[in-house]
mmCIF file of C-alpha atoms and ligand atoms in Angstrom:
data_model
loop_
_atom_site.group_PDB
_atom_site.id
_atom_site.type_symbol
_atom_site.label_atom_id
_atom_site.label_comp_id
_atom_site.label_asym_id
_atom_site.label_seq_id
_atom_site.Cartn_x
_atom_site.Cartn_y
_atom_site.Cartn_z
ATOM 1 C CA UNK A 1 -4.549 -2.685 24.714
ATOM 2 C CA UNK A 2 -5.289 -2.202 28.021
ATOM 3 C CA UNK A 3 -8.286 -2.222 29.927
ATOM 4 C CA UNK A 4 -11.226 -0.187 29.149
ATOM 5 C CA UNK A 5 -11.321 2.624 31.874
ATOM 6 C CA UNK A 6 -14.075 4.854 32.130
ATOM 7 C CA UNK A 7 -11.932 7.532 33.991
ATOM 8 C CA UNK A 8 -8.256 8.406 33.825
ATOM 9 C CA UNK A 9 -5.902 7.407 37.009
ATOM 10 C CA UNK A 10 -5.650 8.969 39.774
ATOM 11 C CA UNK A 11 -2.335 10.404 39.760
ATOM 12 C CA UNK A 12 -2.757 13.731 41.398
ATOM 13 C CA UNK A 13 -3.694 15.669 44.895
ATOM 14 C CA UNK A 14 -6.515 17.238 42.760
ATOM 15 C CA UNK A 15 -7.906 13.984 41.074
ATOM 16 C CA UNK A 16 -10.180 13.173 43.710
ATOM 17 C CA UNK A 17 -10.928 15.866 44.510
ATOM 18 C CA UNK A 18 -11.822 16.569 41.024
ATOM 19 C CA UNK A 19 -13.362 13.433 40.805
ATOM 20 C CA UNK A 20 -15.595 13.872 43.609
ATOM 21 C CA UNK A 21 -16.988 17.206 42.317
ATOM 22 C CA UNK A 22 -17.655 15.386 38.869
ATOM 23 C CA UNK A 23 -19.725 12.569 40.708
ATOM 24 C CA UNK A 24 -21.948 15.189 42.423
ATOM 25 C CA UNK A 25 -22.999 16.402 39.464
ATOM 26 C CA UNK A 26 -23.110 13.660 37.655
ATOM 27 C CA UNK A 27 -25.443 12.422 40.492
ATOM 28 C CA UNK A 28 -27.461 15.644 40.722
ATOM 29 C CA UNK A 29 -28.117 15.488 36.768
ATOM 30 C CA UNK A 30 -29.165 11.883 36.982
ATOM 31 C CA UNK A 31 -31.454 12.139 39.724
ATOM 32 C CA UNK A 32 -33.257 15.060 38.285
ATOM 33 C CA UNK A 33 -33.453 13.416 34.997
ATOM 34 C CA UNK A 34 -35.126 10.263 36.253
ATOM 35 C CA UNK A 35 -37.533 12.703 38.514
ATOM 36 C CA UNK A 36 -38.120 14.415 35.583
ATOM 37 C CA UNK A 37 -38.899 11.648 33.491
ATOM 38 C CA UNK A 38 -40.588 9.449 35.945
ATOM 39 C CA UNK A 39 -42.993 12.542 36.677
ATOM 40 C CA UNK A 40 -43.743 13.398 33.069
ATOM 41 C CA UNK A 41 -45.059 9.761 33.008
ATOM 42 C CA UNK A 42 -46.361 9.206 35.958
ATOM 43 C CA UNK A 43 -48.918 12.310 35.586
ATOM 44 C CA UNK A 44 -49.201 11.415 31.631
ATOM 45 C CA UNK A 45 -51.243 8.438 32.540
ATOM 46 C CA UNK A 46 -53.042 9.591 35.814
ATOM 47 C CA UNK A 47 -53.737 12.592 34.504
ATOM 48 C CA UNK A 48 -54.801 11.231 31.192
ATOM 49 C CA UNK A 49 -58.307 12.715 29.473
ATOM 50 C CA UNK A 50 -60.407 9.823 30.257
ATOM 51 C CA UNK A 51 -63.631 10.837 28.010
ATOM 52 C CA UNK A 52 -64.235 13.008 25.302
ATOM 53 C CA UNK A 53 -66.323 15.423 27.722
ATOM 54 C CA UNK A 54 -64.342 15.569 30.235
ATOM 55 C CA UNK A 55 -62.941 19.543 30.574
ATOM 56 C CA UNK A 56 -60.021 19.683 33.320
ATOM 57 C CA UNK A 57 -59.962 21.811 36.817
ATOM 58 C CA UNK A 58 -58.482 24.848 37.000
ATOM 59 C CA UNK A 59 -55.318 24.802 38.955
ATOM 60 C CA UNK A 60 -54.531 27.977 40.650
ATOM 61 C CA UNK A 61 -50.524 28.104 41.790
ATOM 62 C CA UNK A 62 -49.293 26.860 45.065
ATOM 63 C CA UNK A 63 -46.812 28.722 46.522
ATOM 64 C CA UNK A 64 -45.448 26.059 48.405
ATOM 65 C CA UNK A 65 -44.646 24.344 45.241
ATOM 66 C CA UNK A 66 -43.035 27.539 43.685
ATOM 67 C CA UNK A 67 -40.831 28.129 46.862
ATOM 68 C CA UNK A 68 -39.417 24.825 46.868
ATOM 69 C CA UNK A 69 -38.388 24.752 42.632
ATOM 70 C CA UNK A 70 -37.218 27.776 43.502
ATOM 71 C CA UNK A 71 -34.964 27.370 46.795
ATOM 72 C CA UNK A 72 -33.978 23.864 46.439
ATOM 73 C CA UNK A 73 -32.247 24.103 42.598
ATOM 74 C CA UNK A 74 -30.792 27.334 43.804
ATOM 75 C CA UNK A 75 -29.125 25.782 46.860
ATOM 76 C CA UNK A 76 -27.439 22.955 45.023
ATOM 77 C CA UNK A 77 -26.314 25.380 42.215
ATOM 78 C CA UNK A 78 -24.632 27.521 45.193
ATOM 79 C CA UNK A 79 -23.073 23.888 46.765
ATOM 80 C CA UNK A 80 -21.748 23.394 42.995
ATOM 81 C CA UNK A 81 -20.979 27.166 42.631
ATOM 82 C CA UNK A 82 -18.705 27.377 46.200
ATOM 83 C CA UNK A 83 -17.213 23.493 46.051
ATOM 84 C CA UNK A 84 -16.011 24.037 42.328
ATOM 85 C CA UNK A 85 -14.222 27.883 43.335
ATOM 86 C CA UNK A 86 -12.790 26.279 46.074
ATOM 87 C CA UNK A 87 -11.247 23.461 43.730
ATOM 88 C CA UNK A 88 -10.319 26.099 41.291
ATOM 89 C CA UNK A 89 -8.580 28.902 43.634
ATOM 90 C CA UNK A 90 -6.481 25.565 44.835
ATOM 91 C CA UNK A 91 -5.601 25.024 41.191
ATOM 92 C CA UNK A 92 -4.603 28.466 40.901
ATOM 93 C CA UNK A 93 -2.557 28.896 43.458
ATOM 94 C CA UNK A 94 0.912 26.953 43.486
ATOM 95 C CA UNK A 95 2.493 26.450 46.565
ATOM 96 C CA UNK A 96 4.865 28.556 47.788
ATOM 97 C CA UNK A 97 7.144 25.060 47.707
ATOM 98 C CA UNK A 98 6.983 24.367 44.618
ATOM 99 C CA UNK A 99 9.760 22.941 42.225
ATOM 100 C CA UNK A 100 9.495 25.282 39.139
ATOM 101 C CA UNK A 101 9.502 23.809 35.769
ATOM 102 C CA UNK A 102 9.274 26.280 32.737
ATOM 103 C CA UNK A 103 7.307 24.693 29.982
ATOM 104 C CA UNK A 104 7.351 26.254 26.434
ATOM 105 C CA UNK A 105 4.585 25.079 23.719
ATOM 106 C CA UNK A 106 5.504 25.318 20.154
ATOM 107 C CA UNK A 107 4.154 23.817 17.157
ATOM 108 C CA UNK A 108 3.932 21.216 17.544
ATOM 109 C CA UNK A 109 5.904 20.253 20.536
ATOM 110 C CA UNK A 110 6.419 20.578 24.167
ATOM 111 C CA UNK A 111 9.880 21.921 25.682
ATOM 112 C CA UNK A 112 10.405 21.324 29.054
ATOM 113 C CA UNK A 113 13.230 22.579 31.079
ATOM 114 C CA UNK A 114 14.268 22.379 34.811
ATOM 115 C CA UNK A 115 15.803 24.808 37.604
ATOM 116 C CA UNK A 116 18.914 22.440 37.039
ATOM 117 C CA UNK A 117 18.957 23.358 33.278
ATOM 118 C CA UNK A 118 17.718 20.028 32.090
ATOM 119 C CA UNK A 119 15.743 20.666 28.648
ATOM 120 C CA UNK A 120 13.628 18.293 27.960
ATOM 121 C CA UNK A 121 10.792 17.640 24.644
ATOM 122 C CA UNK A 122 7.587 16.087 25.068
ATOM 123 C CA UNK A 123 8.634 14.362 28.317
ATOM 124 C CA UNK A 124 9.178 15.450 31.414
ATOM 125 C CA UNK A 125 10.283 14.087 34.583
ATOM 126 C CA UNK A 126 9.061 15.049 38.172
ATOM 127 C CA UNK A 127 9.412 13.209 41.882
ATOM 128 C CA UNK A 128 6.196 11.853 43.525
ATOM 129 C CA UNK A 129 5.122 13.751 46.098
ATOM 130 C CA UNK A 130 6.436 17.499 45.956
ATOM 131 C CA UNK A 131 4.242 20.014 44.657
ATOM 132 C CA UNK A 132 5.123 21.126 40.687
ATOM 133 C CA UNK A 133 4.680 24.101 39.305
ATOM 134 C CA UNK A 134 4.786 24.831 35.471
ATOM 135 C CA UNK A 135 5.166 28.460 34.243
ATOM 136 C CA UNK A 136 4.269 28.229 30.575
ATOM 137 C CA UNK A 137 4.543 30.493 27.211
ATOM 138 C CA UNK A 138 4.219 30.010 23.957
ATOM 139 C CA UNK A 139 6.030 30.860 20.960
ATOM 140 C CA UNK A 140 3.176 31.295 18.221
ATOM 141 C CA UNK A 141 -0.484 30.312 19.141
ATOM 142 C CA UNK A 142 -2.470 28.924 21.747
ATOM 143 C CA UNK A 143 -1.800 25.740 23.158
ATOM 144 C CA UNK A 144 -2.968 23.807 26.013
ATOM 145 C CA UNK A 145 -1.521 21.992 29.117
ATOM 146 C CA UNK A 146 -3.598 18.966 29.485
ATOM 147 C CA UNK A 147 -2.586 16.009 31.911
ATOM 148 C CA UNK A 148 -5.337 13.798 32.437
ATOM 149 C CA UNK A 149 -3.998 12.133 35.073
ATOM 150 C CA UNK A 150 -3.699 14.822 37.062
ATOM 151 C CA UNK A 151 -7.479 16.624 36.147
ATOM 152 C CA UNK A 152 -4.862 19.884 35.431
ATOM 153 C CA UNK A 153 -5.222 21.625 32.261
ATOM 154 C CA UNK A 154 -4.260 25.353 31.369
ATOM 155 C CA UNK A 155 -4.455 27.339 28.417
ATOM 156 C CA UNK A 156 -0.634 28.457 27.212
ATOM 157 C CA UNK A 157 -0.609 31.904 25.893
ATOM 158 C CA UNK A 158 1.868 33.657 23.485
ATOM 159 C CA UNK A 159 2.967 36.941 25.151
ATOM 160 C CA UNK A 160 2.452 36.084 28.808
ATOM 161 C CA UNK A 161 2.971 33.348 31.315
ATOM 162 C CA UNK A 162 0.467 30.999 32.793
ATOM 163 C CA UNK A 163 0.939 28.538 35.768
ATOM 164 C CA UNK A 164 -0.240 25.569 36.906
ATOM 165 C CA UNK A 165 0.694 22.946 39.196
ATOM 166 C CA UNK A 166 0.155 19.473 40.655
ATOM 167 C CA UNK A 167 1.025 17.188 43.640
ATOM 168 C CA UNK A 168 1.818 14.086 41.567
ATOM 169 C CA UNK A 169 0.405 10.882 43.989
ATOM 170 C CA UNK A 170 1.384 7.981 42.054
ATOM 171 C CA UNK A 171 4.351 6.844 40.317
ATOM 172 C CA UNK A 172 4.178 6.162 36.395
ATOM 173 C CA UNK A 173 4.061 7.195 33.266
ATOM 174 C CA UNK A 174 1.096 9.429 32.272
ATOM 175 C CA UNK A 175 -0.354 11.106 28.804
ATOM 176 C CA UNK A 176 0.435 14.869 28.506
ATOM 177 C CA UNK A 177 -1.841 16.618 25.438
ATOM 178 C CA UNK A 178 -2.547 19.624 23.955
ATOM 179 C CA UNK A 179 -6.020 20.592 24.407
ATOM 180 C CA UNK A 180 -6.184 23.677 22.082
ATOM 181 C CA UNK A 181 -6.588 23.049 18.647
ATOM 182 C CA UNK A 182 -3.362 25.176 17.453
ATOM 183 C CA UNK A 183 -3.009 23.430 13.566
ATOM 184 C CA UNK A 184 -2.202 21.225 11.198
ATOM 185 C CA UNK A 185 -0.361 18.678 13.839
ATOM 186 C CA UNK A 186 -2.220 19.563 16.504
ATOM 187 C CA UNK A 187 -3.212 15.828 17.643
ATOM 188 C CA UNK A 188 0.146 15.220 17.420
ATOM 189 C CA UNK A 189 1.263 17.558 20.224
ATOM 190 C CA UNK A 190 1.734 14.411 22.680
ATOM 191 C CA UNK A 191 3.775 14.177 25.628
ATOM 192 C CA UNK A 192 4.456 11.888 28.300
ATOM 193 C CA UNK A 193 4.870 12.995 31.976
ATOM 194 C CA UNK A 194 6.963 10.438 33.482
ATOM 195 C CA UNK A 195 6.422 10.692 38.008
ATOM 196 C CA UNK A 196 9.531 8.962 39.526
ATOM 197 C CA UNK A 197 10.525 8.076 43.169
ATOM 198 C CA UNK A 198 12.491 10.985 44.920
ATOM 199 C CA UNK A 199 15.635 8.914 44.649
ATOM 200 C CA UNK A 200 14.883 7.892 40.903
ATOM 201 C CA UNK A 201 14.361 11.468 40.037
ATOM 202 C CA UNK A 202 17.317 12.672 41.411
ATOM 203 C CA UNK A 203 19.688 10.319 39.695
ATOM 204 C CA UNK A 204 17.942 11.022 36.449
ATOM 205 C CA UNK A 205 18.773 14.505 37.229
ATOM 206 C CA UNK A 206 21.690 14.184 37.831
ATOM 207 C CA UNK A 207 22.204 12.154 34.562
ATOM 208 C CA UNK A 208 20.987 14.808 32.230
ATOM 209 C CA UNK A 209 22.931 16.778 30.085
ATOM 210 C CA UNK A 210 22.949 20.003 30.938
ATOM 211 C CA UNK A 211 24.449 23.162 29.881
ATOM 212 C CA UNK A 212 24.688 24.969 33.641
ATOM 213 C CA UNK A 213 21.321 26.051 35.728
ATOM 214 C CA UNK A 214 18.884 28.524 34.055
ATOM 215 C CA UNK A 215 19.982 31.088 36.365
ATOM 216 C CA UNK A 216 23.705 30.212 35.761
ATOM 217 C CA UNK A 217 23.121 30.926 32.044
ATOM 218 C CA UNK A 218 20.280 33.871 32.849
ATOM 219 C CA UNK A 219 23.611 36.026 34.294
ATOM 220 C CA UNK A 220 25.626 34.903 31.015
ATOM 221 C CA UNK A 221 22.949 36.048 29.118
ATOM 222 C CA UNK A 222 22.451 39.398 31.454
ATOM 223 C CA UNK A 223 26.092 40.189 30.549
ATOM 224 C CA UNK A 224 26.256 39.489 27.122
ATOM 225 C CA UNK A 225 23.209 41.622 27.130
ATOM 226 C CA UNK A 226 24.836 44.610 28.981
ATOM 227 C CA UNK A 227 22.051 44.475 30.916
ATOM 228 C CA UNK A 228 24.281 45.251 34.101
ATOM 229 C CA UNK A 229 25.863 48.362 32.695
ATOM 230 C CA UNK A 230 22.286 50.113 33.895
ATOM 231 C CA UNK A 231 21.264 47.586 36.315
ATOM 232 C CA UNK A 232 23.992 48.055 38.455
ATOM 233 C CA UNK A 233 24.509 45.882 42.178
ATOM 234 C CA UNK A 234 24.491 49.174 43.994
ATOM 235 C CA UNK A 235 21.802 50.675 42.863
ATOM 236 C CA UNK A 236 24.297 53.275 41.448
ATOM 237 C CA UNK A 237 22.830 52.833 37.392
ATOM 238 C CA UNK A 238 20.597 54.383 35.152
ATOM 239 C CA UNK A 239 18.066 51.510 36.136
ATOM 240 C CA UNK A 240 16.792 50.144 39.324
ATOM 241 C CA UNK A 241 18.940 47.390 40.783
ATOM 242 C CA UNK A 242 17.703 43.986 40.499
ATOM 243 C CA UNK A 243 19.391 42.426 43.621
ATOM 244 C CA UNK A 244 16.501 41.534 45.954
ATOM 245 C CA UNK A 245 13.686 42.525 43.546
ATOM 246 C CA UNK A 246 12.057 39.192 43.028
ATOM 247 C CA UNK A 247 8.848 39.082 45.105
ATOM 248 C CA UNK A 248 9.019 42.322 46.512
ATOM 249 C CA UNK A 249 6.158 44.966 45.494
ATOM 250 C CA UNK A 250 7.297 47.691 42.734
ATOM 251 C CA UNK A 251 6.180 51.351 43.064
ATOM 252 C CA UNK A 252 5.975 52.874 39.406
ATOM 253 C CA UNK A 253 5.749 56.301 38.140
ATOM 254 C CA UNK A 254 1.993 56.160 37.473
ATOM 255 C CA UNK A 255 2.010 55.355 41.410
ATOM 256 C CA UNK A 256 0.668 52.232 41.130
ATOM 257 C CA UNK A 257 2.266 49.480 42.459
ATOM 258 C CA UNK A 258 2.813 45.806 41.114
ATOM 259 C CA UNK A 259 4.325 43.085 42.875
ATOM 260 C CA UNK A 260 7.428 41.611 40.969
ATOM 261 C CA UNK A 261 7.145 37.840 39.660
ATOM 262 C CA UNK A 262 7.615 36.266 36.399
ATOM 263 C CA UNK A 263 5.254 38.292 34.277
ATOM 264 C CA UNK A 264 6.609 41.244 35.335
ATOM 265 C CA UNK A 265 9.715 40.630 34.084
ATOM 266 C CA UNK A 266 8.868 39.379 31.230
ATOM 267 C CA UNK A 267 6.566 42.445 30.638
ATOM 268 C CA UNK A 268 9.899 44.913 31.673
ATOM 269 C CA UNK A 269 12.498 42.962 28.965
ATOM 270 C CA UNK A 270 10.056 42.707 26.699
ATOM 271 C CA UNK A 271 8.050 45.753 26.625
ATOM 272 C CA UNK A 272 10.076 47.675 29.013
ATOM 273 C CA UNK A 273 8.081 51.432 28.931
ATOM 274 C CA UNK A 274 4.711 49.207 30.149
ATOM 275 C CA UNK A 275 5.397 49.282 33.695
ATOM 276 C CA UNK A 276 8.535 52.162 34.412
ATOM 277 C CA UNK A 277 9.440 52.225 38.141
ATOM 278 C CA UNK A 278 8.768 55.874 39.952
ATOM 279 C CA UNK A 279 12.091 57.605 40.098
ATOM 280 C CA UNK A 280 13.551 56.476 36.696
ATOM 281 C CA UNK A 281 13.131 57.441 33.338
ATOM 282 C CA UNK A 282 11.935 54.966 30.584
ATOM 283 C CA UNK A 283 15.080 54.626 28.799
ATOM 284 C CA UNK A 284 15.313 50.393 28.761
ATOM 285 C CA UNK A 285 15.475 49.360 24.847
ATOM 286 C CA UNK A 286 13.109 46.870 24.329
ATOM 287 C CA UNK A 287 14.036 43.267 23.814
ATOM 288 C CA UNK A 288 11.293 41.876 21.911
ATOM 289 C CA UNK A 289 12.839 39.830 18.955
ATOM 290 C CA UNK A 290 16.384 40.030 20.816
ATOM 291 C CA UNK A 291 15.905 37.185 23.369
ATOM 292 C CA UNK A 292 13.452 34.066 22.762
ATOM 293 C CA UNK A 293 11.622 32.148 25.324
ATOM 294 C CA UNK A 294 14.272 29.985 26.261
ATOM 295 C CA UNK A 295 16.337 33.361 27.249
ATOM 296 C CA UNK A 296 13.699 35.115 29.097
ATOM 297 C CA UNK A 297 12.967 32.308 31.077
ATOM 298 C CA UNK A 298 16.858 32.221 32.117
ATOM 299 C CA UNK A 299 16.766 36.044 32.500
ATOM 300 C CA UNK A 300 14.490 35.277 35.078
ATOM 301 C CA UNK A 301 15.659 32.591 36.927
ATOM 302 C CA UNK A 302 18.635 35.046 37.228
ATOM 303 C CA UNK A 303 16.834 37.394 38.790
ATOM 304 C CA UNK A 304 14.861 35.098 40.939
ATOM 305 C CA UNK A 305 18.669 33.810 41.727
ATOM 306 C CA UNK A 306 19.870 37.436 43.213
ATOM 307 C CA UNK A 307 16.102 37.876 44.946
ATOM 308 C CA UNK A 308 15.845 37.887 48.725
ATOM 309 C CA UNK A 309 16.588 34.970 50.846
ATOM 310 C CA UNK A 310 17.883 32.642 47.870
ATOM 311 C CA UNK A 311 19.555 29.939 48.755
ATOM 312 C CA UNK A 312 20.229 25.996 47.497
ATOM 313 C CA UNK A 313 16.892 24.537 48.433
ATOM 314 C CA UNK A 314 13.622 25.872 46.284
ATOM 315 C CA UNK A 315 12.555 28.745 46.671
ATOM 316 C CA UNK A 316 8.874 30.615 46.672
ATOM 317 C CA UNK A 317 8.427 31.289 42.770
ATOM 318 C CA UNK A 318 5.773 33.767 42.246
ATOM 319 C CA UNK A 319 4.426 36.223 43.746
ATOM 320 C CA UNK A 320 3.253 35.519 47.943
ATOM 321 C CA UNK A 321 -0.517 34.800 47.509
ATOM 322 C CA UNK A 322 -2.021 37.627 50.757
ATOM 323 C CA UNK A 323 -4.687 36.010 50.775
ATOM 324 C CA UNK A 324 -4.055 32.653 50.863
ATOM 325 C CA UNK A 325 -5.004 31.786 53.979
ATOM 326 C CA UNK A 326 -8.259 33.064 53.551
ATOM 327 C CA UNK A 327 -8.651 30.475 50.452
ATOM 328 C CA UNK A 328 -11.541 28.558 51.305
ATOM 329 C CA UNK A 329 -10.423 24.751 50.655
ATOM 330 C CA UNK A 330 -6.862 24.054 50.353
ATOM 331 C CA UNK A 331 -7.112 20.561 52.605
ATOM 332 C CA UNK A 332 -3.334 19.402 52.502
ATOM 333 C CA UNK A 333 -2.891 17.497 49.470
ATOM 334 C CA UNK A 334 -2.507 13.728 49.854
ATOM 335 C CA UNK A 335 1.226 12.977 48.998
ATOM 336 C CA UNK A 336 2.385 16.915 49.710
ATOM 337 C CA UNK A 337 5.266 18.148 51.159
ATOM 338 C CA UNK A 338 3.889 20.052 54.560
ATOM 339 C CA UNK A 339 2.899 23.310 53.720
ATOM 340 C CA UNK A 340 5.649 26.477 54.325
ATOM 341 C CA UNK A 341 4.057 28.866 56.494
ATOM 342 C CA UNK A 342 3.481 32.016 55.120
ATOM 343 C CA UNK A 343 6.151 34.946 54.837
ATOM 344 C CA UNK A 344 4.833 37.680 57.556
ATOM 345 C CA UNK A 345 2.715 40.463 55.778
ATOM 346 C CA UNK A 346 5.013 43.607 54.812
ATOM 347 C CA UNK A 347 3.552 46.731 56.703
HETATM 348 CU CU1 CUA B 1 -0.654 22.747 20.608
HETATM 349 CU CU2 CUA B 1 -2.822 21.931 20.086
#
């Protein structure tokens, strides 16, 4: 056994900060508890009835008193309110440098696979210091994405993805749970996320067995699917071209627009008359039941592959965040890669 620790490491960008939110309001709730305590007390016994006859003033309010219980617990709910938004729009929003892992939650087990086409179950493998982002889906119930370590934790949802990501600051070997009861093994749905040195990681890489990239086996797949016999290069096909798609903003025929990143592909293979782009006709087959999770996610690392401005290093996954720069924390993560500055706003 080790030693007793009252708190997880520290193994992230976001555990201190985490960390220090926790300890404000840890220290808010105690103090307020003693004062509360103390004062309940304190007035118990100098305010006591000190003789049968004795009848008590009557207190009219003081608004001085009222103001203050009323301004100074709404000020430190509005500190805790805008310091714990910050902390989770940060959360929310991966980096546009992020490495992309794809994690898949089953019961009761975690797959894990890399760009690079390394699978991985339970464990998975990441550098210290470079931003990670994990696209997740399920294929039954509900699970949950829980490092510890790392103060990260996100719900994983069957029929839709779900991202989160982390700045691991510390090499080592750290607990990855479930945190959604989702049955009979459910306590059993243990991982182990395992943060290496840059060079470390890359051999290990390197080492792995695996079966081509995703997006390598995404255009296998894309052929075997005849997915290109609509989806033509030239824009020539029934369907829209897919060549410089990912990222870019979608017009549809309800005129609404959507911007094109991971969900929406999913949403077009899978349900492909939810979103149908202006100009075409909703004649896609749907795919549901024809390709699993593995297979979508290597559809769309194919896509991703043929986006814009793809090329060897990592590229943005996701959709550009417009307002990022407007997010109100986002101090550069201890450990982090510098940030990429943002792609220019389109229009
Ligand atoms: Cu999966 Cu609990």
């Amino acid at each position: 056994m080790g030693k007793f620790q009252l708190f997880p490491d520290q193994a992230s960008n976001f555990a201190p900060e985490v960390d220090h939110l926790l300890y404000f309001l840890l220290a808010v709730t105690v103090f307020f508890t003693l004062l509360i305590f103390g004062a309940i007390f304190y007035f118990a016994i100098r305010y006591r009835r000190r003789s049968e006859k004795e009848l008590p003033h009557v207190v009219h309010g003081g608004y001085t008193l009222e103001i203050l219980w009323s301004v100074i617990p709404f000020g430190l709910t509005m500190v805790m309110f805008t310091w714990g938004a910050s902390l989770f729009f940060n959360l929310s929003r991966p980096p546009d440098n992020a490495m992309q892992i794809y994690a898949v939650g089953k019961q009761w087990m975690w797959k894990l696979e890399h760009q690079e086409g390394v699978r991985e179950i339970n464990e998975l493998h990441v550098p210290v210091g470079r931003p990670v982002r994990i696209t997740m889906a399920s294929e039954d119930v509900i699970h949950s994405f829980f490092v510890p370590a790392f103060r990260t934790k996100q719900d994983v949802v069957p029929g839709r993805y779900t991202t989160t990501w982390f700045t691991p600051t510390k090499t080592g070997k750290y607990h990855l749970f479930c945190a959604e009861y989702c049955g009979t093994n459910h306590s059993g749905m243990i991982g182990w996320v395992h943060v290496m040195e840059p060079r470390e990681y890359e051999a290990w890489l390197g080492g792995g067995s695996s079966e081509g990239s995703l997006a390598e086996n995404g255009k296998l797949l894309f052929e075997q699917l005849a997915c290109a016999n609509c989806h033509k290069e030239d824009n020539s096909g029934r369907c829209p071209t897919l060549v410089g798609l990912f990222g870019k903003d979608v017009k549809l025929a309800s005129g609404a627009t959507v911007k094109a990143d991971e969900g929406y592909i999913r949403e077009s293979i899978m349900d492909p008359q939810a979103k149908v782009v202006a100009g075409y006709e909703p004649v896609m087959p749907t795919f549901t039941g024809l390709v699993n999770e593995d297979q979508l996610v290597q559809l769309i690392e194919y896509v991703k592959s043929i986006g814009p401005k793809q090329g060897t290093t990592p590229q943005p996954t996701g959709a550009p965040l417009p307002n990022r720069t407007a997010s109100p924390s986002a101090p550069p993560a201890a450990g982090a890669a510098p940030a990429v500055p943002h792609p220019p706003a389109k229009k």
